[in-house]
Short mmCIF file of C-alpha atoms in Angstrom, two decimals:
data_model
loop_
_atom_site.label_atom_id
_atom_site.label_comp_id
_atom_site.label_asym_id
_atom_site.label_seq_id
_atom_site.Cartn_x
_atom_site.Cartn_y
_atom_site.Cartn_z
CA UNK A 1 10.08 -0.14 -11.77
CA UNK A 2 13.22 -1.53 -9.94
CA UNK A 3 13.22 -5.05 -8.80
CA UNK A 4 14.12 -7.30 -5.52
CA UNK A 5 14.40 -10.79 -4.68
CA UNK A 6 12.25 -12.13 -2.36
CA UNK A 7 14.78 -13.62 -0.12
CA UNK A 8 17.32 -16.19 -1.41
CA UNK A 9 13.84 -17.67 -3.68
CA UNK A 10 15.70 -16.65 -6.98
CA UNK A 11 12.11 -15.08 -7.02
CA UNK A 12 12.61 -11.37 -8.91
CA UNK A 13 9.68 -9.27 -8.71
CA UNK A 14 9.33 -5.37 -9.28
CA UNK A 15 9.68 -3.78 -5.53
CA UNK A 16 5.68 -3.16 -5.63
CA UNK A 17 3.24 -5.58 -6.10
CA UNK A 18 -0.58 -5.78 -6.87
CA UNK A 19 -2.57 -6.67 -4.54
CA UNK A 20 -5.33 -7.76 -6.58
CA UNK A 21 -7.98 -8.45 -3.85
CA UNK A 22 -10.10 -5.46 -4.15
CA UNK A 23 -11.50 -6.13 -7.49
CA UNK A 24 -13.38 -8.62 -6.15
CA UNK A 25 -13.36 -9.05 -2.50
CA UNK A 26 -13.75 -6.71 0.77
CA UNK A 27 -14.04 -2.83 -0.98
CA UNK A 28 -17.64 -2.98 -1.67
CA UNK A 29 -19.36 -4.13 -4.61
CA UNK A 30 -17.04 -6.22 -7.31
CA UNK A 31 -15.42 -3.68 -10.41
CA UNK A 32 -17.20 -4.65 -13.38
CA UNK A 33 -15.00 -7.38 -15.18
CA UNK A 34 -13.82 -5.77 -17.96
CA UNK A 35 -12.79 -2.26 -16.31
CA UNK A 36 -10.79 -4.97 -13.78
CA UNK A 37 -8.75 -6.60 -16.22
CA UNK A 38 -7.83 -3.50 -18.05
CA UNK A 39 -6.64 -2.06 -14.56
CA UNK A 40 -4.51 -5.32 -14.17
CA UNK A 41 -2.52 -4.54 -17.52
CA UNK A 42 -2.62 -0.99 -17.01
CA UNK A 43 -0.19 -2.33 -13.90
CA UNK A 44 1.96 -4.40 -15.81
CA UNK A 45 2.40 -1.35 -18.14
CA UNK A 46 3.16 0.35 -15.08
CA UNK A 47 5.71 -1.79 -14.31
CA UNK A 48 4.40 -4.14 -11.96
CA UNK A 49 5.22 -7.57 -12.55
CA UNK A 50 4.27 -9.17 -8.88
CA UNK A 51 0.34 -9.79 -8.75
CA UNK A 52 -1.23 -11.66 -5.65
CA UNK A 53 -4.13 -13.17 -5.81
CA UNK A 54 -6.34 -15.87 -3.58
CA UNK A 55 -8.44 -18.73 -4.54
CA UNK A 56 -10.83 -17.53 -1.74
CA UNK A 57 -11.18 -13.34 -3.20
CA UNK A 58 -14.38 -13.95 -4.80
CA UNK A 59 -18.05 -12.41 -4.86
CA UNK A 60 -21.43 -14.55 -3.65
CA UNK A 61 -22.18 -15.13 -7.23
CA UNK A 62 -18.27 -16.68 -8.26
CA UNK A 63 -16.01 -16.93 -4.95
CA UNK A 64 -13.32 -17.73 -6.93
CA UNK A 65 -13.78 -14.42 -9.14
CA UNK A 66 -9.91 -12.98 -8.35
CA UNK A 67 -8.23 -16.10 -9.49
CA UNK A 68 -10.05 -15.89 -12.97
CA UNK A 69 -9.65 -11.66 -13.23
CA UNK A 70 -5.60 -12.23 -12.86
CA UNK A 71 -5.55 -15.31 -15.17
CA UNK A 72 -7.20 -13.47 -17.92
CA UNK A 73 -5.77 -9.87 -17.70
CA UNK A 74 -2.41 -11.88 -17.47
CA UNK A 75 -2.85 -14.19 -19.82
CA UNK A 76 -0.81 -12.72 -22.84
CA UNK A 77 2.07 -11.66 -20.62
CA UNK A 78 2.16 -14.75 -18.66
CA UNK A 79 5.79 -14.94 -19.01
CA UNK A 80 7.66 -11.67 -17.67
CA UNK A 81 5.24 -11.63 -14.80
CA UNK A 82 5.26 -13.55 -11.24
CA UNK A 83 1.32 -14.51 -10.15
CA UNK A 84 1.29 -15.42 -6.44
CA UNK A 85 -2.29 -17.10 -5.53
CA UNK A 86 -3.20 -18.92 -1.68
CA UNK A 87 -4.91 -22.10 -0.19
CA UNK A 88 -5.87 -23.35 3.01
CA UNK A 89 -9.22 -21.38 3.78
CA UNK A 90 -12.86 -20.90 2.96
CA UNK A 91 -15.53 -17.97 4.65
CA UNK A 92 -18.07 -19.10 6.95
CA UNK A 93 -20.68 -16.96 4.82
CA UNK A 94 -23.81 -18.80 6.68
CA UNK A 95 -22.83 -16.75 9.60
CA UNK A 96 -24.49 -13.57 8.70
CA UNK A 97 -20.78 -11.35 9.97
CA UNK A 98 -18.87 -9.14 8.03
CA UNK A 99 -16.05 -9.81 7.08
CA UNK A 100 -17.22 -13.69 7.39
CA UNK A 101 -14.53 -15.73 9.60
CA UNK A 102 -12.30 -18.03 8.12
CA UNK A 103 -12.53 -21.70 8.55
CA UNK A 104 -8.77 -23.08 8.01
CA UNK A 105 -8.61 -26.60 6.25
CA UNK A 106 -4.85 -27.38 4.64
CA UNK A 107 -5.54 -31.11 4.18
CA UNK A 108 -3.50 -32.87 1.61
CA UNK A 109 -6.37 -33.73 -0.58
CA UNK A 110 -7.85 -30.33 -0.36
CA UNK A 111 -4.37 -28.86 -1.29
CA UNK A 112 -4.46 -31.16 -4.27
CA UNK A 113 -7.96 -30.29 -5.49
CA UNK A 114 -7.18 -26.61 -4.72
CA UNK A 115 -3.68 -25.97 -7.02
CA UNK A 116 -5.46 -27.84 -9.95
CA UNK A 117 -8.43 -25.39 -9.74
CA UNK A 118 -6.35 -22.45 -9.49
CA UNK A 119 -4.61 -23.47 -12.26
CA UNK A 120 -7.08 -23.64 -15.04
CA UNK A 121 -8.69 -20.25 -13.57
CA UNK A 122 -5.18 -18.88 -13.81
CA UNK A 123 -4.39 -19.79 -17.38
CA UNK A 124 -1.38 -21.53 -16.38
CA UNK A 125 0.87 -24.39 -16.28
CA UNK A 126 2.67 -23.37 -13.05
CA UNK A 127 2.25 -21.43 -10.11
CA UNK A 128 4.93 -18.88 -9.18
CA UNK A 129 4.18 -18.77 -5.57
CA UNK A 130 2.08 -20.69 -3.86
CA UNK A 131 0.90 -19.76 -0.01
CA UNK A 132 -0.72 -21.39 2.23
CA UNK A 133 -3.36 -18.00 3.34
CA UNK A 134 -3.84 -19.34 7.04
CA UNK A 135 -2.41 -22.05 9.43
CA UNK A 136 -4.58 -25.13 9.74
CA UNK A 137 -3.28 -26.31 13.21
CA UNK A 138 -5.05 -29.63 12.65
CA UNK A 139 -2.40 -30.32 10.13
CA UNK A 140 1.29 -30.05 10.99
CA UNK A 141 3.87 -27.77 9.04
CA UNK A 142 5.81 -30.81 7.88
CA UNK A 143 2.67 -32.17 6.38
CA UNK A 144 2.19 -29.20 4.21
CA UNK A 145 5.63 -28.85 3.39
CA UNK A 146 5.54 -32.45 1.78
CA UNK A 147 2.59 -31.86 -0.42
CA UNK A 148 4.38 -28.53 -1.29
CA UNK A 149 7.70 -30.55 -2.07
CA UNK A 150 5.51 -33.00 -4.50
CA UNK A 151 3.72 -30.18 -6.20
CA UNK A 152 6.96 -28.65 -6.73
CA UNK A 153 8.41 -32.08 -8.03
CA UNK A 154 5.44 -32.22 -10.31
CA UNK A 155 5.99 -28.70 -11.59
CA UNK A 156 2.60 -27.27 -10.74
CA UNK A 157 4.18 -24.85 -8.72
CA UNK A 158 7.44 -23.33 -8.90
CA UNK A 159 7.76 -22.16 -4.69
CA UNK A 160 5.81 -21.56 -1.83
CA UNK A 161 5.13 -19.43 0.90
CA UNK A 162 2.81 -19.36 4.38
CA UNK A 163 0.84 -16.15 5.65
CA UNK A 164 0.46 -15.57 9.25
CA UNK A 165 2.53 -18.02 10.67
CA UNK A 166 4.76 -17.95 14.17
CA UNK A 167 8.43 -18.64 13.47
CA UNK A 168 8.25 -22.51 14.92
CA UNK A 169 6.10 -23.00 12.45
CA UNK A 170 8.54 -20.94 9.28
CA UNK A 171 11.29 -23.59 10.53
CA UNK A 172 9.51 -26.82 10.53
CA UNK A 173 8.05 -25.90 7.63
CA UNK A 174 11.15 -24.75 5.96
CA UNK A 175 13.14 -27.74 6.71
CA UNK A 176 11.31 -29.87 4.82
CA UNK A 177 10.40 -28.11 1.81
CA UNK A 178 12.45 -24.24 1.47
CA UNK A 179 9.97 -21.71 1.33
CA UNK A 180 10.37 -18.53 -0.38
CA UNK A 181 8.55 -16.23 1.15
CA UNK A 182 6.02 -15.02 4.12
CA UNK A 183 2.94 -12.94 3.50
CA UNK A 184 2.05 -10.86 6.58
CA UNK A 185 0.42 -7.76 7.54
CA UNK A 186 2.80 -5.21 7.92
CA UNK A 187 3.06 -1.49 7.73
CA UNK A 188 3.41 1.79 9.77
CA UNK A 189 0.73 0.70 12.16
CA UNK A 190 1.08 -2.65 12.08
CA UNK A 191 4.10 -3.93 13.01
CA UNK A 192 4.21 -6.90 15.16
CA UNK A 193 5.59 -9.43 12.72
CA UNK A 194 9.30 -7.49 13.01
CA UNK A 195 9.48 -10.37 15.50
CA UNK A 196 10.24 -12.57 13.04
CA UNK A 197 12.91 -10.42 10.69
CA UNK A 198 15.96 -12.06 12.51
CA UNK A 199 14.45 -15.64 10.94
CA UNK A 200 13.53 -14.66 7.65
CA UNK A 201 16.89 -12.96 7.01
CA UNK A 202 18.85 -16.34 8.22
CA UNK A 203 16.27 -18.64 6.50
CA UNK A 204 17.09 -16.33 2.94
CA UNK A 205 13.37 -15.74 3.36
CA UNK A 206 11.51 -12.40 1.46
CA UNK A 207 8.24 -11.12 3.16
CA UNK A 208 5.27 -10.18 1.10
CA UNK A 209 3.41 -7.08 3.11
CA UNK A 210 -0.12 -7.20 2.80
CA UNK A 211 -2.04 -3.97 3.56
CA UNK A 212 1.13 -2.26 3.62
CA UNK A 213 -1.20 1.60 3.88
CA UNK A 214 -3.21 0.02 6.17
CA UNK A 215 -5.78 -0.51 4.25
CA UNK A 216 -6.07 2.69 2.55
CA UNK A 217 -5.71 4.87 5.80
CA UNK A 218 -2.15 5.93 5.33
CA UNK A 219 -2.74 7.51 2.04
CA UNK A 220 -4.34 10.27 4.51
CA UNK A 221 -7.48 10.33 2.06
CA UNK A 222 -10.15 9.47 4.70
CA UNK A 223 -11.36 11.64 7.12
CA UNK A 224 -14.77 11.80 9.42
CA UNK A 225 -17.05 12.07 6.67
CA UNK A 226 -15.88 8.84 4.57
CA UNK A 227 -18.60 5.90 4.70
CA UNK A 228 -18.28 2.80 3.54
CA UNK A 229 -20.97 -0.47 2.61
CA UNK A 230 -21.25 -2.18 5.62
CA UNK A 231 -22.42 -5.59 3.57
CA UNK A 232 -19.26 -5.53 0.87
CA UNK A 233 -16.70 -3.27 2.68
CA UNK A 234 -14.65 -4.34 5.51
CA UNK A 235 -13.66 -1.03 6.15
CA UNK A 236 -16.72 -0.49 7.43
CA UNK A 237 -15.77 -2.38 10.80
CA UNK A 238 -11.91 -1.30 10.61
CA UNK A 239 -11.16 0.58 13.53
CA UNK A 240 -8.56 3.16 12.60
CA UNK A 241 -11.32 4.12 10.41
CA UNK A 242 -13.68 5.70 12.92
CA UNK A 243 -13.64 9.24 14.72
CA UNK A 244 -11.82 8.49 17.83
CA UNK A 245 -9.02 7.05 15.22
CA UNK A 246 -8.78 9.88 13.28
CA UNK A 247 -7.75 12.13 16.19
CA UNK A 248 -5.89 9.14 18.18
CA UNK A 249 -3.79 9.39 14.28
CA UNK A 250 -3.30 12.96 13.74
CA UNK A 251 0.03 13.34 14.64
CA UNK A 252 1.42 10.49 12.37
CA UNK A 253 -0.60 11.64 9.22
CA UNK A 254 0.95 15.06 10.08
CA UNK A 255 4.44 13.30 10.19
CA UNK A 256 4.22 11.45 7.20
CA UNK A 257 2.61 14.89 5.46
CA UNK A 258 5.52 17.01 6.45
CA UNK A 259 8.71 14.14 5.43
CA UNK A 260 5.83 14.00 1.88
CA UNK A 261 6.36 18.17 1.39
CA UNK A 262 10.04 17.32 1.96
CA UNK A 263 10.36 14.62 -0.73
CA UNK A 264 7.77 15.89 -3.31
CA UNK A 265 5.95 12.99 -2.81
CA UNK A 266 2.47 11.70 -1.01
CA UNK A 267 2.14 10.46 2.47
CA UNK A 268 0.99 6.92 0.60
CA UNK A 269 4.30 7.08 -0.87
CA UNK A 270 6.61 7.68 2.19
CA UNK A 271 4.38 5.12 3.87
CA UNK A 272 5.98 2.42 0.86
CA UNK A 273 9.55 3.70 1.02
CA UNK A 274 10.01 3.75 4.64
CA UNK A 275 8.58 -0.06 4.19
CA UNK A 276 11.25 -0.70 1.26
CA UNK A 277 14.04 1.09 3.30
CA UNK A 278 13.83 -1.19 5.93
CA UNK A 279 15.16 -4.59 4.35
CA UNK A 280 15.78 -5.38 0.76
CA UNK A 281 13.68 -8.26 0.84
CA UNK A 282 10.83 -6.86 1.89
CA UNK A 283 7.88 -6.23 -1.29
CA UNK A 284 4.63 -4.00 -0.41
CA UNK A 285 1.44 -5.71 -2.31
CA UNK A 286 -0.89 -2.02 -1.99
CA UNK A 287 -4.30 -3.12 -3.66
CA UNK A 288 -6.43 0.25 -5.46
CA UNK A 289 -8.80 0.08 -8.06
CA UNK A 290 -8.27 3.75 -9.19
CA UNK A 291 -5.47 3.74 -11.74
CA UNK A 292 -3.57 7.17 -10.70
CA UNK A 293 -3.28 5.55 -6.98
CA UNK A 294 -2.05 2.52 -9.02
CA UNK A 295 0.39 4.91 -10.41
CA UNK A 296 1.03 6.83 -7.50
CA UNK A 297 2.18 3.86 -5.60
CA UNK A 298 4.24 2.23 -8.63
CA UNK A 299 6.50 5.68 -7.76
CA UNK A 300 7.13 5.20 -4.57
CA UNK A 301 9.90 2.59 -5.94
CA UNK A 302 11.74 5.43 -6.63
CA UNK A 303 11.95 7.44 -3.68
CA UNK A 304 14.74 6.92 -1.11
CA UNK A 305 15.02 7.37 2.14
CA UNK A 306 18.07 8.34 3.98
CA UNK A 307 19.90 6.67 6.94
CA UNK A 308 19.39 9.96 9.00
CA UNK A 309 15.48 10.44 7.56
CA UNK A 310 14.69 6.59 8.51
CA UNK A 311 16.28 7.33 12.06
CA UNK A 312 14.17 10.58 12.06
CA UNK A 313 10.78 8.66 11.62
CA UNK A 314 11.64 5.75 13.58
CA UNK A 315 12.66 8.06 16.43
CA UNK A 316 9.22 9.82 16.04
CA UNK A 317 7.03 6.53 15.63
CA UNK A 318 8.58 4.99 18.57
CA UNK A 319 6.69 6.91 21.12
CA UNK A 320 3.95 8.61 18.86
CA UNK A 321 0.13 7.48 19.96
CA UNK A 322 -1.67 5.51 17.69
CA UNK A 323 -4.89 3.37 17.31
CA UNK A 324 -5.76 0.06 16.80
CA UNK A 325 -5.88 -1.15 13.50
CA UNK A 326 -7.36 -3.77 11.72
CA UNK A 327 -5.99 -7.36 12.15
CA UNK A 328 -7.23 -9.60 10.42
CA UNK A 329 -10.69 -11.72 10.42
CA UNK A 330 -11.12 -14.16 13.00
CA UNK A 331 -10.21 -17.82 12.22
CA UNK A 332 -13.06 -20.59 13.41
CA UNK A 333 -11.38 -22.98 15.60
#
């Protein structure tokens, strides 16, 4: 698979990343561990070489159940592959709501207890990149930055990164301690965090798209009759899942259908290369736990997208209808 750099990080990664999430966390029940960690070198055979992880993507049995997947599948490759994991939230489980809200807590000491766990259950001396997964605003960006600066020091962790943060907060943060990269939802249908490419492209920043198929839907797979666990799958309460969505959507899945017949190539995939097209710096993390998807979207790498067929979609998606999609679970003030 070709390669980018995530910014000015010196970070190479192949163009697609794993999202490793779903093995454990959000798709209904967890893939037995085995089956997961064969899927997770079956990627790196692929080509993959950019896994993301969380210390939070975990089942009620182990929460921390990702963390120890990647670290073992990874293990004997540790060194031609880039493992990015996340700190800085826990669920709310007690409250009975799926998915559970988040309760934000980036305190120094937690940080500190929190990269030494993910450590051991990663098999590793050092993490590649290391995000903060949600903004604590009890604790200011300069704050975090400075434990991120000592970790780095210490050689625990090798960069960093935030996840849904506002650009105030990218250039306080930055200033203190460089980061290398921002991990936001982005794709077709979700594109508010644009808003910030201006920033990341002065600050040498990459951006890591989570959800970049919006959560499965652009692959064009679900229709009216797809059901999903409402205790283990999120999708369950997604909203461009439901029947109004599928006919407020119909005229982008036919778009991305008929530039697909034109390339040879899936409406998953044009949803990834119209994502690569648009900066050099930006890296798609697509989770599946079905290796031909896995494949499907490693080959997306290699389809390009011309100037005048990237003016032709974003022409079309300017003005085309579409519904709301998912944004994210609710953070517990």
């Amino acid at each position: 698979m070709k390669t980018r750099e995530l910014g000015r990080s010196g970070l190479r990664v192949s163009a697609l990343g794993l999202g490793c999430m779903g093995f454990s966390h959000a798709y209904g029940p967890a893939t037995e561990k085995e089956k997961a960690i064969r899927l997770i070198r079956h990627a790196f055979d692929l080509g993959y070489t950019f896994f993301d992880t969380a210390e939070v993507y975990g089942t009620q049995d182990d929460p921390h159940a990702n963390e120890s997947l990647v670290g073992e599948a990874l293990e004997e490759v540790r060194d031609r592959v880039v493992i990015a994991t996340k700190f800085g939230i826990h669920f709310d489980r007690e409250s009975g709501k799926i998915p559970s809200p988040l309760i934000a807590d980036s305190r120094p000491e937690v940080i500190v207890r929190s990269v030494e766990d993910s450590l051991r259950r990663l098999r590793t001396k050092t993490i590649d990149l290391y995000f903060q997964h949600r903004i604590d605003p009890r604790v200011e960006p300069e704050t975090v930055a400075s434990v991120m600066k000592d970790l780095i020091r210490q050689g625990k962790i090798r960069s960093w990164g935030v996840s849904e943060a506002n650009e105030q907060y990218i250039r306080r943060a930055h200033a203190v301690c460089p980061i290398a990269a921002v991990q936001n939802r982005y794709s077709i249908m979700a594109r508010q965090h644009e808003a910030l490419f201006d920033t990341l492209q002065e600050l040498g920043i990459g951006l890591v798209a989570f959800s970049p198929l919006a959560n499965g839907f652009l692959s064009g797979r679900y229709d009216q009759s797809s059901q999903f666990d409402q205790k283990t799958d999120y999708r369950s309460a997604m909203p461009q899942f439901t029947a109004e969505a599928l006919r407020q959507n119909r005229q982008l899945l036919e778009l991305l259908n008929e530039l697909a017949r034109r390339k040879q190539a899936t409406p998953a995939q044009i949803s990834l290369a119209w994502m690569l097209a648009k900066k050099p710096w930006i890296v798609p993390i697509p989770g599946t736990r079905n290796a031909a998807r896995m494949a499907e979207n490693a080959a997306a790498a290699a389809i390009e997208l011309s100037e005048a067929e990237m003016a032709e979609l974003e022409n079309q998606l300017r003005t085309m209808p579409m519904s709301e999609v998912y944004g994210g679970t609710r953070l517990k003030g």
